[in-house]
Coordinates of C-alpha atoms in Angstrom, one line a residue:
M200 CA 26.9 -61.8 14.4
G201 CA 28.1 -58.5 16.0
A202 CA 29.1 -57.1 12.6
S203 CA 25.8 -58.3 11.1
G204 CA 23.8 -56.8 14.0
A205 CA 25.6 -53.5 13.7
T206 CA 24.8 -53.4 10.0
N207 CA 21.2 -54.2 10.5
Q208 CA 20.9 -51.6 13.2
A209 CA 22.5 -48.9 11.0
E210 CA 20.0 -49.8 8.2
R211 CA 17.1 -49.5 10.6
E212 CA 18.2 -46.1 11.7
K213 CA 18.7 -45.0 8.2
G214 CA 15.2 -46.2 7.3
D215 CA 13.8 -44.4 10.4
T216 CA 15.5 -41.2 9.3
E217 CA 14.1 -41.5 5.8
D218 CA 10.6 -42.1 7.1
K219 CA 10.8 -39.0 9.3
Q220 CA 12.0 -36.9 6.3
E221 CA 9.1 -38.1 4.2
S222 CA 6.4 -37.5 6.9
S223 CA 7.6 -34.1 7.9
P224 CA 9.2 -32.3 4.8
G225 CA 10.4 -28.8 5.6
Q226 CA 8.3 -27.1 8.2
G227 CA 5.5 -29.4 7.4
G228 CA 4.3 -31.4 4.5
V229 CA 1.5 -33.0 2.6
K230 CA 0.4 -36.4 3.3
E231 CA 3.6 -38.6 3.2
T232 CA 5.8 -37.5 0.3
A233 CA 4.4 -34.1 -0.2
G234 CA 6.9 -31.5 0.9
P235 CA 10.3 -30.6 -0.4
G236 CA 13.3 -32.3 1.2
P237 CA 16.9 -32.5 0.6
G238 CA 16.4 -34.6 -2.5
A239 CA 13.6 -32.5 -3.9
E240 CA 15.6 -31.4 -6.9
A241 CA 16.1 -34.9 -8.0
A242 CA 12.6 -36.1 -7.3
G243 CA 11.1 -34.5 -10.4
P244 CA 7.6 -33.0 -10.5
K245 CA 5.8 -32.1 -7.4
P246 CA 3.5 -34.8 -6.1
R247 CA -0.2 -34.6 -7.0
S248 CA -1.1 -33.9 -3.4
V249 CA 1.1 -30.8 -3.3
R250 CA -0.6 -29.5 -6.4
M251 CA -4.0 -30.2 -4.8
V252 CA -3.1 -28.2 -1.6
L253 CA -1.9 -25.3 -3.8
F254 CA -5.1 -25.4 -5.7
S255 CA -7.1 -25.2 -2.4
L256 CA -5.0 -22.2 -1.4
M257 CA -5.7 -20.4 -4.6
I258 CA -9.4 -20.9 -4.0
A259 CA -9.0 -19.3 -0.6
V260 CA -7.1 -16.3 -2.2
L261 CA -9.9 -16.1 -4.8
L262 CA -12.4 -15.9 -2.1
A263 CA -10.6 -13.1 -0.3
M264 CA -10.1 -11.1 -3.5
L265 CA -13.4 -11.8 -5.2
D266 CA -15.7 -10.8 -2.4
N267 CA -15.4 -7.0 -2.5
M268 CA -15.4 -7.0 -6.3
I269 CA -18.7 -8.9 -6.4
V270 CA -20.3 -7.0 -3.6
G271 CA -19.5 -3.6 -5.1
T272 CA -21.6 -4.4 -8.2
A273 CA -24.5 -5.5 -6.0
M274 CA -24.5 -2.5 -3.7
P275 CA -27.1 -0.4 -5.5
T276 CA -29.6 -3.3 -5.4
I277 CA -28.8 -4.0 -1.7
V278 CA -29.5 -0.3 -0.8
G279 CA -32.7 -0.5 -2.8
E280 CA -34.0 -3.4 -0.8
L281 CA -32.5 -2.7 2.7
G282 CA -32.4 1.1 2.7
G283 CA -29.8 2.8 4.8
L284 CA -28.1 4.8 2.0
E285 CA -26.3 7.0 4.6
H286 CA -24.6 3.9 6.0
L287 CA -23.5 2.5 2.6
S288 CA -19.8 3.2 3.1
W289 CA -19.8 1.1 6.3
V290 CA -20.6 -2.1 4.3
V291 CA -17.2 -1.7 2.8
T292 CA -15.4 0.0 5.8
A293 CA -16.5 -2.8 8.2
Y294 CA -15.0 -5.5 6.0
T295 CA -11.8 -3.5 5.3
L296 CA -11.4 -2.6 9.0
T297 CA -11.6 -6.1 10.4
T298 CA -9.5 -7.5 7.6
A299 CA -6.6 -5.0 8.3
A300 CA -6.8 -5.3 12.1
S301 CA -6.8 -9.1 12.1
T302 CA -4.1 -9.7 9.5
P303 CA -1.1 -9.6 11.8
L304 CA -3.0 -11.6 14.5
W305 CA -3.7 -14.4 12.1
G306 CA -0.1 -14.5 11.0
K307 CA 1.3 -14.7 14.6
L308 CA -1.3 -17.4 15.6
G309 CA -0.2 -19.6 12.7
D310 CA 3.4 -19.2 13.8
M311 CA 2.5 -20.1 17.4
F312 CA 0.0 -22.9 17.1
G313 CA 0.3 -24.3 13.5
R314 CA -0.9 -23.1 10.1
K315 CA -3.5 -25.7 9.3
G316 CA -5.9 -25.3 12.3
V317 CA -5.6 -21.5 12.2
F318 CA -6.2 -21.4 8.4
L319 CA -9.2 -23.7 8.6
T320 CA -10.6 -21.5 11.4
S321 CA -10.3 -18.4 9.1
I322 CA -12.2 -20.1 6.4
V323 CA -15.0 -21.2 8.7
I324 CA -15.3 -17.6 10.0
F325 CA -15.3 -16.2 6.5
L326 CA -18.1 -18.7 5.4
A327 CA -20.1 -17.9 8.5
G328 CA -19.9 -14.2 7.7
S329 CA -20.9 -14.9 4.1
M330 CA -23.9 -16.9 5.0
T331 CA -25.2 -14.4 7.6
S332 CA -24.5 -11.4 5.2
G333 CA -26.6 -13.1 2.6
A334 CA -29.4 -13.6 5.2
A335 CA -29.3 -10.0 6.5
Q336 CA -32.6 -8.3 6.8
T337 CA -31.3 -4.7 7.7
M338 CA -28.4 -2.5 6.8
G339 CA -27.2 -2.7 10.4
Q340 CA -27.2 -6.5 10.3
L341 CA -25.3 -6.5 7.0
I342 CA -22.6 -4.2 8.3
G343 CA -22.1 -6.4 11.4
F344 CA -22.0 -9.6 9.4
R345 CA -19.6 -8.0 6.9
A346 CA -17.3 -7.2 9.8
L347 CA -17.4 -10.9 10.7
Q348 CA -16.6 -11.9 7.2
G349 CA -13.7 -9.5 7.1
L350 CA -12.3 -11.0 10.3
G351 CA -12.1 -14.4 8.4
A352 CA -10.8 -12.7 5.3
G353 CA -7.8 -11.4 7.2
G354 CA -6.6 -15.0 7.7
L355 CA -7.2 -16.2 4.2
M356 CA -4.5 -14.4 2.3
V357 CA -2.0 -14.6 5.1
G358 CA -2.6 -18.3 5.7
A359 CA -2.3 -19.2 2.0
M360 CA 0.9 -17.3 1.6
A361 CA 2.5 -18.7 4.9
I362 CA 1.5 -22.3 4.1
M363 CA 3.0 -21.9 0.6
G364 CA 6.1 -20.6 2.4
D365 CA 6.2 -23.8 4.5
L366 CA 5.7 -26.2 1.6
I367 CA 7.7 -24.5 -1.2
P368 CA 11.3 -23.2 -0.6
P369 CA 12.0 -19.7 -1.9
R370 CA 14.1 -21.0 -4.7
E371 CA 11.0 -22.7 -6.2
R372 CA 8.4 -20.4 -4.9
G373 CA 8.4 -17.7 -7.7
K374 CA 6.3 -19.6 -10.2
Y375 CA 3.7 -20.4 -7.7
M376 CA 3.4 -16.8 -6.5
G377 CA 3.1 -15.8 -10.1
M378 CA 0.0 -18.2 -10.3
M379 CA -1.3 -16.4 -7.2
A380 CA -1.0 -13.1 -8.9
G381 CA -2.9 -14.5 -11.8
V382 CA -5.7 -15.6 -9.5
M383 CA -5.9 -12.1 -8.0
S384 CA -6.1 -10.6 -11.5
L385 CA -8.8 -13.0 -12.5
A386 CA -10.8 -12.0 -9.4
M387 CA -10.5 -8.3 -10.3
I388 CA -11.6 -9.0 -13.8
G389 CA -14.4 -11.5 -13.1
G390 CA -15.7 -10.1 -9.9
P391 CA -17.9 -7.3 -11.3
L392 CA -19.1 -9.5 -14.1
V393 CA -20.0 -12.3 -11.7
G394 CA -21.6 -9.9 -9.3
G395 CA -23.7 -8.3 -11.9
T396 CA -24.9 -11.6 -13.3
L397 CA -25.7 -13.1 -9.9
T398 CA -27.6 -9.9 -8.8
D399 CA -29.6 -9.7 -12.0
H400 CA -30.6 -13.4 -12.2
L401 CA -30.5 -14.8 -8.6
G402 CA -30.6 -11.7 -6.4
W403 CA -28.0 -9.8 -4.4
R404 CA -27.9 -12.4 -1.6
W405 CA -26.1 -14.7 -3.9
A406 CA -23.3 -12.3 -4.1
F407 CA -22.5 -13.7 -0.6
Y408 CA -23.9 -17.2 -1.0
I409 CA -21.5 -17.9 -3.9
N410 CA -18.7 -18.0 -1.4
L411 CA -20.2 -21.1 0.3
P412 CA -19.6 -23.8 -2.3
L413 CA -16.1 -22.4 -3.1
G414 CA -15.2 -22.2 0.5
A415 CA -16.5 -25.8 1.1
V416 CA -14.2 -27.1 -1.5
A417 CA -11.2 -25.2 0.0
L418 CA -12.1 -26.4 3.5
A419 CA -12.5 -30.1 2.4
M420 CA -9.3 -30.1 0.4
V421 CA -7.2 -28.4 3.1
G422 CA -8.7 -30.5 5.8
T423 CA -8.0 -33.9 4.1
V424 CA -4.9 -33.3 2.0
L425 CA -2.7 -30.9 4.0
H426 CA -0.7 -32.3 6.9
L427 CA 1.5 -30.0 8.8
P428 CA 3.1 -30.5 12.2
K429 CA 1.0 -29.4 15.1
K430 CA 2.6 -26.9 17.4
R431 CA 2.1 -26.1 21.1
S432 CA 3.7 -22.8 21.8
Q433 CA 5.2 -22.4 25.3
G434 CA 4.7 -18.7 25.2
R435 CA 1.7 -16.7 26.1
I436 CA -0.3 -14.7 23.6
D437 CA 0.7 -11.0 23.5
Y438 CA -2.7 -9.6 24.4
T439 CA -1.4 -6.1 25.1
G440 CA 0.4 -5.9 21.9
A441 CA -2.6 -7.3 20.0
V442 CA -4.9 -4.6 21.5
L443 CA -2.5 -1.8 20.8
L444 CA -2.0 -2.9 17.2
T445 CA -5.7 -3.5 16.7
V446 CA -6.5 -0.1 18.0
G447 CA -3.8 1.7 16.1
I448 CA -4.7 0.0 12.8
T449 CA -8.4 0.5 13.3
A450 CA -8.0 4.2 14.0
A451 CA -5.7 4.7 11.1
V452 CA -8.1 3.0 8.7
L453 CA -11.0 5.1 10.2
V454 CA -9.1 8.3 9.6
T455 CA -8.4 7.5 6.0
S456 CA -11.9 6.2 5.4
W457 CA -13.8 9.1 7.1
G458 CA -11.4 12.0 6.5
G459 CA -12.7 14.4 3.9
T460 CA -15.9 12.3 3.4
E461 CA -17.9 11.6 6.7
Y462 CA -16.0 14.4 8.5
D463 CA -13.7 17.3 7.6
W464 CA -10.0 16.6 8.0
S465 CA -9.9 19.4 10.6
S466 CA -12.9 18.1 12.6
S467 CA -12.3 17.1 16.3
T468 CA -13.5 13.5 15.4
I469 CA -10.7 13.0 12.8
I470 CA -8.1 14.7 15.0
G471 CA -9.1 12.6 18.0
I472 CA -9.0 9.3 16.1
G473 CA -5.7 10.3 14.5
A474 CA -4.2 11.0 17.9
L475 CA -5.4 7.7 19.2
A476 CA -3.8 5.9 16.2
V477 CA -0.5 7.7 16.7
A478 CA -0.5 7.0 20.5
A479 CA -1.3 3.3 20.0
L480 CA 1.3 2.8 17.3
I481 CA 4.0 4.6 19.3
A482 CA 3.3 2.5 22.4
F483 CA 3.3 -0.7 20.4
P484 CA 7.0 -1.1 19.7
F485 CA 7.8 -0.5 23.4
V486 CA 5.5 -3.3 24.4
E487 CA 6.8 -5.6 21.7
R488 CA 10.4 -5.3 23.0
R489 CA 9.5 -6.6 26.4
V490 CA 7.3 -9.6 25.8
A491 CA 8.4 -13.2 25.1
E492 CA 6.1 -13.8 22.1
P493 CA 5.5 -10.4 20.4
I494 CA 2.5 -10.3 18.1
L495 CA 4.8 -8.6 15.5
P496 CA 8.5 -9.5 16.2
L497 CA 10.5 -6.3 15.6
R498 CA 13.4 -8.5 14.7
V499 CA 12.0 -9.0 11.2
F500 CA 12.8 -5.4 10.4
R501 CA 16.5 -5.9 11.1
S502 CA 16.6 -7.3 7.6
G503 CA 17.2 -4.5 5.2
N504 CA 15.4 -6.3 2.4
F505 CA 12.3 -7.0 4.5
S506 CA 12.0 -3.4 5.5
L507 CA 12.5 -2.3 1.9
V508 CA 9.9 -4.5 0.5
A509 CA 7.4 -3.7 3.3
F510 CA 7.8 0.0 2.2
I511 CA 7.5 -0.8 -1.4
G512 CA 4.4 -2.9 -0.7
F513 CA 2.8 0.1 1.1
L514 CA 3.5 2.2 -2.0
L515 CA 2.2 -0.6 -4.3
G516 CA -1.1 -0.7 -2.4
F517 CA -1.3 3.1 -2.5
V518 CA -1.1 2.9 -6.3
M519 CA -3.0 -0.3 -7.0
F520 CA -6.2 0.5 -5.0
G521 CA -6.2 4.2 -6.1
S522 CA -5.8 3.4 -9.8
M523 CA -8.5 0.7 -9.7
T524 CA -10.8 3.4 -8.2
F525 CA -10.3 6.3 -10.6
L526 CA -9.5 4.6 -13.9
P527 CA -13.1 3.2 -14.3
L528 CA -14.4 6.6 -13.2
Y529 CA -12.5 8.3 -16.0
Q530 CA -13.5 5.7 -18.5
Q531 CA -17.2 5.9 -17.6
S532 CA -17.4 9.7 -17.2
V533 CA -15.2 10.8 -20.0
Q534 CA -14.9 8.0 -22.5
G535 CA -18.6 6.9 -22.2
A536 CA -17.9 3.3 -21.1
S537 CA -20.7 1.2 -19.5
A538 CA -20.4 0.5 -15.7
T539 CA -21.9 -2.9 -16.3
N540 CA -18.6 -4.1 -17.7
S541 CA -16.5 -2.4 -15.2
G542 CA -14.3 -5.5 -14.8
L543 CA -13.5 -5.4 -18.5
L544 CA -12.5 -1.8 -18.4
L545 CA -9.4 -2.7 -16.4
L546 CA -8.2 -5.5 -18.7
P547 CA -5.4 -3.3 -20.0
V548 CA -4.0 -3.1 -16.5
L549 CA -4.8 -6.5 -15.2
L550 CA -3.7 -8.7 -18.1
P551 CA -0.1 -7.2 -18.3
M552 CA 0.1 -7.5 -14.5
M553 CA -0.9 -11.1 -14.6
V554 CA 1.4 -12.1 -17.5
V555 CA 4.4 -10.3 -16.0
S556 CA 3.8 -11.8 -12.6
V557 CA 3.8 -15.3 -14.0
V558 CA 6.8 -14.8 -16.3
T559 CA 8.9 -13.1 -13.6
G560 CA 7.9 -15.8 -11.1
R561 CA 9.0 -18.6 -13.4
A562 CA 12.3 -16.7 -14.4
T563 CA 13.0 -16.2 -10.7
T564 CA 12.5 -20.0 -10.0
K565 CA 14.8 -20.9 -12.9
T566 CA 17.6 -18.4 -12.3
G567 CA 17.4 -17.6 -8.6
K568 CA 17.8 -13.9 -9.6
Y569 CA 15.3 -11.3 -8.6
R570 CA 16.8 -7.9 -7.8
I571 CA 16.4 -6.5 -11.3
Y572 CA 12.6 -7.0 -11.3
P573 CA 11.7 -4.6 -8.4
I574 CA 13.9 -2.0 -10.1
V575 CA 12.2 -2.4 -13.5
G576 CA 8.8 -2.4 -11.9
G577 CA 9.7 0.6 -9.8
A578 CA 10.6 2.5 -13.0
L579 CA 7.6 1.5 -15.0
I580 CA 5.0 2.4 -12.4
P581 CA 5.7 6.1 -12.1
V582 CA 6.1 6.2 -16.0
G583 CA 2.7 4.6 -16.4
L584 CA 1.1 6.9 -13.9
F585 CA 2.6 10.0 -15.5
L586 CA 1.3 8.9 -18.8
L587 CA -2.2 8.4 -17.3
A588 CA -2.0 11.9 -15.9
Q589 CA -1.7 13.2 -19.5
M590 CA -5.2 11.9 -20.5
D591 CA -7.7 14.4 -21.6
V592 CA -11.3 14.4 -23.0
G593 CA -9.9 13.5 -26.4
T594 CA -7.7 10.6 -25.4
S595 CA -8.8 7.5 -27.2
R596 CA -9.4 4.1 -25.5
L597 CA -6.4 2.6 -27.4
T598 CA -4.1 5.3 -26.1
S599 CA -5.3 5.1 -22.5
G600 CA -5.1 1.3 -22.8
L601 CA -1.5 1.5 -23.7
Y602 CA -0.8 3.8 -20.8
M603 CA -2.7 1.4 -18.5
A604 CA -0.6 -1.5 -19.8
V605 CA 2.6 0.2 -18.7
L606 CA 1.2 0.6 -15.2
G607 CA 0.0 -3.0 -15.1
A608 CA 3.4 -4.4 -16.2
G609 CA 5.1 -2.3 -13.5
M610 CA 2.8 -3.7 -10.8
G611 CA 3.3 -7.2 -12.2
F612 CA 7.1 -6.9 -11.5
L613 CA 6.4 -6.2 -7.9
M614 CA 3.0 -7.9 -7.1
Q615 CA 4.3 -11.2 -5.8
L616 CA 8.1 -10.6 -5.6
T617 CA 7.7 -8.3 -2.6
M618 CA 6.1 -11.3 -0.8
L619 CA 8.8 -13.7 -2.0
I620 CA 11.7 -11.3 -0.9
A621 CA 10.0 -10.7 2.5
Q622 CA 9.6 -14.5 3.2
N623 CA 13.2 -15.1 2.1
S624 CA 14.4 -12.4 4.5
V625 CA 13.1 -14.1 7.8
E626 CA 13.6 -17.3 9.6
L627 CA 11.1 -20.1 9.0
K628 CA 9.5 -19.6 12.4
D629 CA 8.5 -16.0 11.3
M630 CA 7.0 -17.0 8.0
G631 CA 3.4 -16.1 9.1
V632 CA 4.5 -12.7 10.6
A633 CA 6.4 -11.9 7.3
S634 CA 3.4 -12.8 5.2
S635 CA 0.9 -10.8 7.4
T636 CA 3.2 -7.8 7.7
T637 CA 3.7 -7.5 4.0
T638 CA -0.1 -7.9 3.4
L639 CA -0.8 -5.4 6.1
F640 CA 1.5 -2.7 4.7
R641 CA -0.1 -3.2 1.3
T642 CA -3.7 -2.9 2.8
I643 CA -2.9 0.2 4.8
G644 CA -1.2 1.7 1.7
G645 CA -4.4 1.1 -0.3
S646 CA -6.5 2.7 2.4
F647 CA -4.3 5.8 2.4
G648 CA -4.1 5.9 -1.3
V649 CA -7.9 5.8 -1.9
A650 CA -8.6 8.3 0.9
L651 CA -6.0 10.8 -0.2
M652 CA -6.6 10.5 -3.9
G653 CA -10.4 10.7 -3.3
T654 CA -10.0 13.9 -1.4
I655 CA -7.8 15.5 -4.1
F656 CA -10.0 14.3 -6.9
A657 CA -13.2 15.6 -5.3
T658 CA -11.6 19.0 -4.5
H659 CA -10.4 19.4 -8.2
V660 CA -13.7 18.3 -9.7
E661 CA -15.7 20.7 -7.4
D662 CA -13.4 23.7 -8.0
S663 CA -13.4 23.0 -11.8
M664 CA -17.2 22.8 -11.8
K665 CA -17.6 26.0 -9.8
E666 CA -15.3 27.8 -12.3
S667 CA -17.4 26.5 -15.2
A668 CA -20.7 27.5 -13.4
A669 CA -19.3 31.0 -12.7
A670 CA -18.1 31.4 -16.4
A671 CA -21.5 30.4 -17.6
G672 CA -23.3 32.7 -15.2
D673 CA -24.7 29.7 -13.4
A674 CA -23.9 30.6 -9.8
G675 CA -27.3 29.8 -8.5
G676 CA -29.6 26.8 -9.1
G677 CA -28.7 25.9 -12.7
P678 CA -27.6 22.5 -13.9
A679 CA -23.9 23.0 -13.4
A680 CA -24.3 24.4 -9.8
K681 CA -26.6 21.5 -8.9
L682 CA -24.1 19.1 -10.3
T683 CA -21.3 20.6 -8.2
E684 CA -23.5 20.3 -5.0
G685 CA -24.4 16.7 -5.9
G686 CA -20.7 15.6 -6.0
A687 CA -18.8 13.8 -8.7
Q688 CA -20.6 10.5 -8.9
L689 CA -22.2 10.4 -12.4
D690 CA -22.2 7.4 -14.7
A691 CA -22.3 7.4 -18.5
A692 CA -26.1 7.0 -18.7
S693 CA -26.7 10.0 -16.3
L694 CA -24.2 12.2 -18.3
E695 CA -26.2 11.6 -21.5
K696 CA -29.2 13.4 -19.9
L697 CA -27.2 16.6 -19.1
P698 CA -27.1 19.6 -21.4
E699 CA -24.1 19.4 -23.7
Q700 CA -22.4 22.4 -22.2
V701 CA -22.7 21.0 -18.6
R702 CA -21.6 17.6 -19.7
A703 CA -18.5 19.0 -21.4
A704 CA -17.7 21.0 -18.2
Y705 CA -18.0 17.9 -16.0
E706 CA -15.8 15.9 -18.4
H707 CA -13.2 18.5 -18.1
A708 CA -13.6 18.5 -14.4
V709 CA -13.0 14.7 -14.2
V710 CA -9.9 15.1 -16.4
N711 CA -8.6 17.7 -14.0
G712 CA -9.2 15.4 -11.0
T713 CA -7.6 12.3 -12.6
H714 CA -4.6 14.5 -13.7
A715 CA -4.0 15.6 -10.2
V716 CA -4.3 12.1 -8.6
F717 CA -2.2 10.3 -11.1
L718 CA 0.5 13.0 -11.0
L719 CA 0.5 12.7 -7.2
A720 CA 0.8 8.9 -7.4
A721 CA 3.6 9.2 -10.0
G722 CA 5.6 11.4 -7.6
V723 CA 5.0 9.1 -4.6
T724 CA 6.0 5.9 -6.4
V725 CA 9.3 7.4 -7.5
L726 CA 10.2 6.4 -3.9
A727 CA 9.6 2.8 -4.7
F728 CA 12.1 3.0 -7.7
V729 CA 14.7 4.5 -5.3
A730 CA 14.0 1.9 -2.6
A731 CA 14.3 -1.0 -5.1
W732 CA 18.0 -0.1 -5.8
F733 CA 18.9 -0.8 -2.2
I734 CA 17.5 -4.4 -2.3
K735 CA 20.3 -6.9 -2.1
E736 CA 20.4 -10.1 -4.1
V737 CA 20.3 -12.5 -1.1
P738 CA 20.3 -16.1 -2.5
L739 CA 16.9 -17.8 -2.4
K740 CA 16.8 -20.7 0.0
D741 CA 16.5 -24.1 -1.7
A742 CA 14.8 -27.2 -0.3
A743 CA 18.0 -28.4 1.4
A744 CA 18.6 -25.1 3.1
Q745 CA 15.0 -24.8 4.3
K746 CA 15.1 -28.4 5.6
S747 CA 18.4 -27.9 7.4
A748 CA 17.1 -24.7 9.1
E749 CA 14.0 -26.3 10.5
P750 CA 15.2 -27.7 13.9
E751 CA 17.0 -24.5 14.9
E752 CA 14.2 -22.2 13.9
D753 CA 11.2 -24.1 15.1
G754 CA 12.3 -24.6 18.7
V755 CA 9.2 -26.7 19.3
P756 CA 9.0 -30.4 18.6
A757 CA 6.5 -31.2 15.8
A758 CA 3.7 -33.6 16.7
G759 CA 2.2 -35.6 14.0

């Protein structure tokens, strides 16, 4: 009886252990047998519920990426109805500002209180901002509601990446991140086309309302299928650090957005905001070292790989956002392409980026090796940018397309692997911080890239047009002089109406501008190639390693 009872007790304990493993895989899981556990490799394909969660995460990423691409196409119509042309840039700046400022906060809140609730909250805020933006009656209202929408958007990308980090161990995560890159590329390609179609047939308000059904699907799927452990952090929220980081990021974004456009770089406004950004960002690490639950734990930067990919991500954002701005301008102004199909103009960049991201993701999952990919990508990006800097007024679309493909392939090698390496470099409890920090560096890099490239481009175009006007004896009120005063913002249709000599001068001016910005970007991104060589091939954690690390890293008992 004693032996039999001991055997039965052992069997019951074994069953209880298996039940716990099934209900809470890894950091969390998906209803019952969703997440990876020690026997994940032998279990075969992922359960359908995991795929459904990943599908809902991709919808959230699509929402975050698609919004600005759609709205950009609708902006001329919006200004025509609401007026306020002088405040046009704020429609974009308000969204970008709140997205960048809130990104690290969303990541830390997810680490402290659980990913699911925080992620659902960000979706609700984004949808509320979308609905109110679509109903805006004035430009001021639209700017305010776009800020609300950006606040929610800051949590969409971070939440999706962090949840994926919880559900899928790094050893298997590469192929899914490649799929995420494909979704981002799809948004960049389809956004302008969708935005133009909605604006032409349903009105500009549907550029915002289209988010509602997509968001409702993501909200329902995440709410019903995703089951992650609830957390109740014992620490207090780092309010001082949050304020300093928000002020620092906000000021830095404002400097890059306003400098050289709204205000001169030497103006007291830009200098004052820049000083505020520097002061806040210098004070931030001193505060973070002294609080129990820092909003951005500095310990993550102790990992050499994490610091390197954060730096590479900054440079990637610098190049990606800058090239997406000035390539269409060259194609429209010099090659005569239509602005209506602006998404299709970027296909030579986006398709290679998408294909390479998917292929390298699957290869990383299969082999567990990844160090070579940042090196190859770091080499291809400056080569592609240098080739783009060689374009002139006679460059064919085929030739420029090949140059763009080199750049796109290079970005594809880095697009998602930087996130994967960052997540693999930190403890499980810092997954949200790793995701948000990587996203933040890329966002700030994009802001700096667009601002700096924009200033250099405008200066070169203006100087070139002044030289052409002087050479033609048009220093007064002739077409070339007026074009110089009006700035470099002409589309293909407007250029057709210009005198041939003036049009040729403007095309040469745009070529000079794009030559300068792509040459600058090529020089800057050589640093990414150098940094990539210092990345170490740290083995990617598999399901068993992630599972075994959970109790030590969480530090907080999971509750249902």
